[in-house]
Amino acid sequence: MANYTMHMLVCSGTGCKSAESDLITANLEKYVAEANMTDEVQVLKTGCFGFCEKGPVVKILPDNTFYVQVTPDDAEEIVNEHIIKGRKVERLLFVDPKTEKMVSDSKKMDFYKKQLRIALRNCGLIDPDNIDEYIARDGYHALGMALTEMTPQDVIKVVKDSGLRGRGGGGFPTGLKWEIASKNDADQKYVVCNADEGDPGAFMDRSILEGDPHSVVEAMAICGYSMGATIGKVYIRAEYPLAIKRLEKAIEDAREYGLLGKDIMGTGFDFDIELTFGAGAFVCGEETALIHSMEGERGEPTTKPPFPAESGYWGKPTNVNNVETFANVPVILLKGADWFSSIGSEKSKGTKVFALAGKINNVGLIEVPMGTTLREVIYDIGGGIKDGKKFKAVQTGGPSGGCLTVDDLDTPIDYENLIAKGSMMGSGGMIVMDEDDCMPAVAKFYLEFTEEESCGKCTPCRVGTKRLSELLELITDGKGKMEHLDELKRLSRVIKDTALCGLGQTAPNPVLSTMEAFWDEYIAHIKDGRCPAGQCTNLLQYIISEAKCVGCTACVRVCPTNAITGTVKKPHVIDQAKCIKCGACYDKCKFEAISKQ
Amino acid sequence: MAKIKSFEELKKIKDQVQSKVGLREKGENIDNLIQIRVAMATCGIASGAREIMNYMIDEMTSQGIENAVVTQTGCMGYCYAEPTIEVTTPGKEPVIYGDVTKEKAKEIIDEHVIKGELVDGIIPMTHKTIDQ
Ligand SMILES: Cc1cc2nc3c(=O)[nH]c(=O)nc-3n(C[C@H](O)[C@H](O)[C@H](O)COP(=O)(O)O)c2cc1C
Ligand code: SF4
Ligand code: SF4
């Protein structure tokens, strides 16, 4: 048997895979074989390391060397230098932008220092396609323990005591949900995993399924045991082919080992899992719409009650949980409710996975204890704002959420605090905005999204989101009036109060929260006809500074509408009536004489 | 693959497959572990470093030693004394042993790794390890 003394882990999440991580793996294997080291050095593909900004990543263990932005051509040098000669390939090491020093040990990188990985415990550590590696990490032990040493009520009690709450957005206590489902008697019950993940910019659930699919499979079986269900369904969007492939393989392997199917581990408990593919409609992530979609009906929500726990899939008691919620369950059983509830804030226990995106240096996937501040997430883990710009706001909760500002940087992030700030946890997307982002335009972006994704069943949402986005369009076009602001507020209230499902009820949040925090920007658009961030093209004016212009005529030649006039060596002027705001002159002028206002 | 018929069987399988990820788990905790680095360059392998390395891994596994990790490195520059191994105890300077035989390897495990006592055969340090 091979006695490995070195492991080379290659990220093969969707992000890094598209950057040829498969070829990197193949090349590493080739050179390791040429060096005659296949019994000592193991090359393997893992799930996402989270540091997507600098992918593809190759991590070498046990010394934790972290190579970033690796290309297939680097494989030979890594093997020759690191493995054979025992020297690090310095040019591939991560350079800390703050200290400008190379950091070779990933544990010492700021990006990882403040993270605590519970849901992502195996992502980037094991080969997701290898069930043995999951078992080696105590995989299926929580299920074994539940089936042999615990009653269903014991399981529910542990989950309840742990304080785990739903990670899909609402934050409903998971143990309580399981208890309700367990108490509703029926000949058949169902466990559903919600892997629809429709927030723009979110990829937490995808990464868990790609990096550690067995954790979800195991948790679903545990849930089935606790509530008396024998069938599990995963509703997963068809746009996630790699996650689907890994999940299918996990289910197949678990069946082969007798960890799914009939009489699991000889205990008499039966449980199996099937997949249903979603077509990627945002509203299908809402649990009632999701259930209708699984039944082959239109993916439209219906009123609650009845809740799925009473009448869900085919009218039977159904427990719906999010991917990340499930991924927490096996560890909670193994390490105990006290361990889990010791992490986090008063009412929000454990950790949360966030997908950092937007104007931030370290775009990627992170997991932090609940109660971590926004400042820690953005500056310590995220490495601060791109290009040294100023932080302006961060949108949490996707299109249903709101924005947090500089004033909120020291607020501990948990369910309650985010709600109090007019935002919400949502599923964990965090989009960071800087001084160049125009907030009315951000609100417009989200409203266009919800308008597009509204299923159209109820009027407040179908018509209301359209009206909201039309009003925002007027404002960002410079045609806004002060009464439009009152109209936005009034309409938002009506939609919140009357829409049928969460999509409509939360759709006005981005409008309300940006109006609350950036009222001045709305006023500037309307009263001054000015976009302070310089984003709204219709409000822009390109102006030539008389003092700076040397009259070189360069701009005249690039202007497509002949809006610029002037004599050589004399200051030029732009005719605002003819200017179409293309910015060609701005880019061309070598004397910084043209400004955008 | 035969089906797993009981929780006990699952636990047994875990023990068998533990070594697959053991090294990686140790990486998470490397600063607190005794690191044994075997020089596995061509000169080392030619002098039997591979056998020594495998022997040490097997011996430590069978003794159930958890606070040490065996890994490999490149040529340390003592080609005249291969196989060489470097033992680093947390908080202490690394120590290099030359001409390591199986008997010597056993002695290093029993005395140095377990009891923290140096044994004969140390080469005076003249080089820096890759981390420095
Ligand atoms: C418009 C809308 C979209 C949603 N999308 C998702 C989703 O993509 N993934 C998810 O887990 N929950 C989503 N939810 C929340 C689900 O309805 C449900 O609350 C959740 O799956 C329950 O699981 P949890 O308790 O583990 O969070 C969405 C809700 C709404 C209103
Ligand atoms: S609120 Fe919107 S998405 Fe929800 S049911 Fe009504 S129209 Fe459909
Ligand atoms: S390119 Fe600049 S300097 Fe030259 S004419 Fe235009 S504004 Fe003046």
PDB file of N, CA and C and ligand atoms in Angstrom, chain A residues 282-284 286 288-289 299-303 450 453-463 465 495 498-507, ligand 2:
ATOM      1  N   PHE A 282     -36.132  31.932 -10.079  1.00  0.00           N
ATOM      2  CA  PHE A 282     -35.851  32.350  -8.702  1.00  0.00           C
ATOM      3  C   PHE A 282     -36.992  31.971  -7.773  1.00  0.00           C
ATOM      4  N   VAL A 283     -38.227  32.128  -8.246  1.00  0.00           N
ATOM      5  CA  VAL A 283     -39.379  31.891  -7.384  1.00  0.00           C
ATOM      6  C   VAL A 283     -39.487  30.420  -6.984  1.00  0.00           C
ATOM      7  N   CYS A 284     -38.920  29.528  -7.770  1.00  0.00           N
ATOM      8  CA  CYS A 284     -38.987  28.101  -7.443  1.00  0.00           C
ATOM      9  C   CYS A 284     -38.157  27.751  -6.210  1.00  0.00           C
ATOM     10  N   GLU A 286     -38.706  29.302  -3.481  1.00  0.00           N
ATOM     11  CA  GLU A 286     -39.705  29.444  -2.423  1.00  0.00           C
ATOM     12  C   GLU A 286     -40.322  28.073  -2.225  1.00  0.00           C
ATOM     13  N   THR A 288     -43.128  26.527  -1.317  1.00  0.00           N
ATOM     14  CA  THR A 288     -44.381  25.993  -1.876  1.00  0.00           C
ATOM     15  C   THR A 288     -44.285  25.911  -3.402  1.00  0.00           C
ATOM     16  N   ALA A 289     -43.649  26.928  -4.015  1.00  0.00           N
ATOM     17  CA  ALA A 289     -43.461  26.890  -5.470  1.00  0.00           C
ATOM     18  C   ALA A 289     -42.584  25.705  -5.860  1.00  0.00           C
ATOM     19  N   GLY A 299     -44.427  26.404 -11.371  1.00  0.00           N
ATOM     20  CA  GLY A 299     -43.694  26.795 -10.173  1.00  0.00           C
ATOM     21  C   GLY A 299     -44.213  28.083  -9.602  1.00  0.00           C
ATOM     22  N   GLU A 300     -45.433  28.024  -9.028  1.00  0.00           N
ATOM     23  CA  GLU A 300     -46.019  29.210  -8.421  1.00  0.00           C
ATOM     24  C   GLU A 300     -46.287  28.940  -6.953  1.00  0.00           C
ATOM     25  N   PRO A 301     -46.049  29.954  -6.118  1.00  0.00           N
ATOM     26  CA  PRO A 301     -46.281  29.772  -4.686  1.00  0.00           C
ATOM     27  C   PRO A 301     -47.776  29.692  -4.373  1.00  0.00           C
ATOM     28  N   THR A 302     -48.092  29.107  -3.247  1.00  0.00           N
ATOM     29  CA  THR A 302     -49.451  29.156  -2.725  1.00  0.00           C
ATOM     30  C   THR A 302     -49.374  29.659  -1.287  1.00  0.00           C
ATOM     31  N   THR A 303     -50.514  30.064  -0.760  1.00  0.00           N
ATOM     32  CA  THR A 303     -50.484  30.655   0.581  1.00  0.00           C
ATOM     33  C   THR A 303     -50.141  29.612   1.632  1.00  0.00           C
ATOM     34  N   THR A 450     -36.311  41.270  -9.847  1.00  0.00           N
ATOM     35  CA  THR A 450     -37.545  40.702  -9.286  1.00  0.00           C
ATOM     36  C   THR A 450     -38.704  40.843 -10.275  1.00  0.00           C
ATOM     37  N   GLU A 453     -38.366  38.016 -12.488  1.00  0.00           N
ATOM     38  CA  GLU A 453     -38.543  36.714 -11.855  1.00  0.00           C
ATOM     39  C   GLU A 453     -39.910  36.536 -11.197  1.00  0.00           C
ATOM     40  N   SER A 454     -40.686  37.605 -11.088  1.00  0.00           N
ATOM     41  CA  SER A 454     -42.021  37.476 -10.504  1.00  0.00           C
ATOM     42  C   SER A 454     -42.816  36.452 -11.303  1.00  0.00           C
ATOM     43  N   CYS A 455     -43.504  35.569 -10.591  1.00  0.00           N
ATOM     44  CA  CYS A 455     -44.202  34.522 -11.327  1.00  0.00           C
ATOM     45  C   CYS A 455     -45.488  35.071 -11.942  1.00  0.00           C
ATOM     46  N   GLY A 456     -45.944  36.233 -11.463  1.00  0.00           N
ATOM     47  CA  GLY A 456     -47.105  36.864 -12.080  1.00  0.00           C
ATOM     48  C   GLY A 456     -48.434  36.453 -11.492  1.00  0.00           C
ATOM     49  N   LYS A 457     -48.382  35.603 -10.474  1.00  0.00           N
ATOM     50  CA  LYS A 457     -49.639  35.108  -9.935  1.00  0.00           C
ATOM     51  C   LYS A 457     -50.444  36.198  -9.224  1.00  0.00           C
ATOM     52  N   CYS A 458     -49.758  37.047  -8.468  1.00  0.00           N
ATOM     53  CA  CYS A 458     -50.520  38.072  -7.762  1.00  0.00           C
ATOM     54  C   CYS A 458     -50.167  39.474  -8.260  1.00  0.00           C
ATOM     55  N   THR A 459     -51.168  40.355  -8.243  1.00  0.00           N
ATOM     56  CA  THR A 459     -51.017  41.675  -8.847  1.00  0.00           C
ATOM     57  C   THR A 459     -49.989  42.584  -8.157  1.00  0.00           C
ATOM     58  N   PRO A 460     -49.983  42.646  -6.818  1.00  0.00           N
ATOM     59  CA  PRO A 460     -49.042  43.581  -6.185  1.00  0.00           C
ATOM     60  C   PRO A 460     -47.612  43.347  -6.660  1.00  0.00           C
ATOM     61  N   CYS A 461     -47.249  42.099  -6.813  1.00  0.00           N
ATOM     62  CA  CYS A 461     -45.881  41.796  -7.209  1.00  0.00           C
ATOM     63  C   CYS A 461     -45.707  41.968  -8.716  1.00  0.00           C
ATOM     64  N   ARG A 462     -46.614  41.404  -9.481  1.00  0.00           N
ATOM     65  CA  ARG A 462     -46.473  41.457 -10.946  1.00  0.00           C
ATOM     66  C   ARG A 462     -46.457  42.898 -11.443  1.00  0.00           C
ATOM     67  N   VAL A 463     -47.447  43.667 -11.033  1.00  0.00           N
ATOM     68  CA  VAL A 463     -47.537  45.052 -11.501  1.00  0.00           C
ATOM     69  C   VAL A 463     -46.675  45.981 -10.651  1.00  0.00           C
ATOM     70  N   THR A 465     -43.827  45.517  -8.930  1.00  0.00           N
ATOM     71  CA  THR A 465     -42.382  45.572  -9.168  1.00  0.00           C
ATOM     72  C   THR A 465     -42.101  46.306 -10.478  1.00  0.00           C
ATOM     73  N   ILE A 495     -46.895  46.745  -1.596  1.00  0.00           N
ATOM     74  CA  ILE A 495     -46.416  45.445  -2.090  1.00  0.00           C
ATOM     75  C   ILE A 495     -46.018  44.557  -0.919  1.00  0.00           C
ATOM     76  N   THR A 498     -49.162  43.146   0.730  1.00  0.00           N
ATOM     77  CA  THR A 498     -50.192  42.396   0.018  1.00  0.00           C
ATOM     78  C   THR A 498     -49.688  41.288  -0.900  1.00  0.00           C
ATOM     79  N   ALA A 499     -48.402  41.244  -1.188  1.00  0.00           N
ATOM     80  CA  ALA A 499     -47.929  40.191  -2.096  1.00  0.00           C
ATOM     81  C   ALA A 499     -48.094  38.827  -1.435  1.00  0.00           C
ATOM     82  N   LEU A 500     -48.254  37.827  -2.279  1.00  0.00           N
ATOM     83  CA  LEU A 500     -48.552  36.494  -1.780  1.00  0.00           C
ATOM     84  C   LEU A 500     -47.337  35.819  -1.149  1.00  0.00           C
ATOM     85  N   CYS A 501     -46.192  35.882  -1.820  1.00  0.00           N
ATOM     86  CA  CYS A 501     -45.072  35.099  -1.297  1.00  0.00           C
ATOM     87  C   CYS A 501     -43.892  36.001  -0.970  1.00  0.00           C
ATOM     88  N   GLY A 502     -42.863  35.372  -0.438  1.00  0.00           N
ATOM     89  CA  GLY A 502     -41.679  36.096  -0.011  1.00  0.00           C
ATOM     90  C   GLY A 502     -41.041  36.915  -1.116  1.00  0.00           C
ATOM     91  N   LEU A 503     -41.131  36.446  -2.340  1.00  0.00           N
ATOM     92  CA  LEU A 503     -40.484  37.180  -3.425  1.00  0.00           C
ATOM     93  C   LEU A 503     -41.048  38.590  -3.512  1.00  0.00           C
ATOM     94  N   GLY A 504     -42.373  38.684  -3.583  1.00  0.00           N
ATOM     95  CA  GLY A 504     -43.006  39.987  -3.673  1.00  0.00           C
ATOM     96  C   GLY A 504     -42.873  40.780  -2.381  1.00  0.00           C
ATOM     97  N   GLN A 505     -43.070  40.088  -1.254  1.00  0.00           N
ATOM     98  CA  GLN A 505     -43.041  40.785   0.035  1.00  0.00           C
ATOM     99  C   GLN A 505     -41.705  41.449   0.316  1.00  0.00           C
ATOM    100  N   THR A 506     -40.648  40.879  -0.201  1.00  0.00           N
ATOM    101  CA  THR A 506     -39.331  41.441   0.095  1.00  0.00           C
ATOM    102  C   THR A 506     -38.764  42.247  -1.066  1.00  0.00           C
ATOM    103  N   ALA A 507     -39.425  42.208  -2.210  1.00  0.00           N
ATOM    104  CA  ALA A 507     -38.885  42.888  -3.396  1.00  0.00           C
ATOM    105  C   ALA A 507     -38.610  44.375  -3.171  1.00  0.00           C
TER     106      ALA A 507
HETATM  107  S1  SF4 C   2     -45.480  37.710  -4.779  1.00  0.00           S
HETATM  108 FE1  SF4 C   2     -44.740  37.652  -6.919  1.00  0.00          FE
HETATM  109  S2  SF4 C   2     -43.679  35.710  -7.086  1.00  0.00           S
HETATM  110 FE2  SF4 C   2     -44.914  35.605  -5.223  1.00  0.00          FE
HETATM  111  S3  SF4 C   2     -46.845  34.729  -5.909  1.00  0.00           S
HETATM  112 FE3  SF4 C   2     -47.106  36.908  -6.116  1.00  0.00          FE
HETATM  113  S4  SF4 C   2     -46.526  37.297  -8.242  1.00  0.00           S
HETATM  114 FE4  SF4 C   2     -45.754  35.299  -7.750  1.00  0.00          FE
END
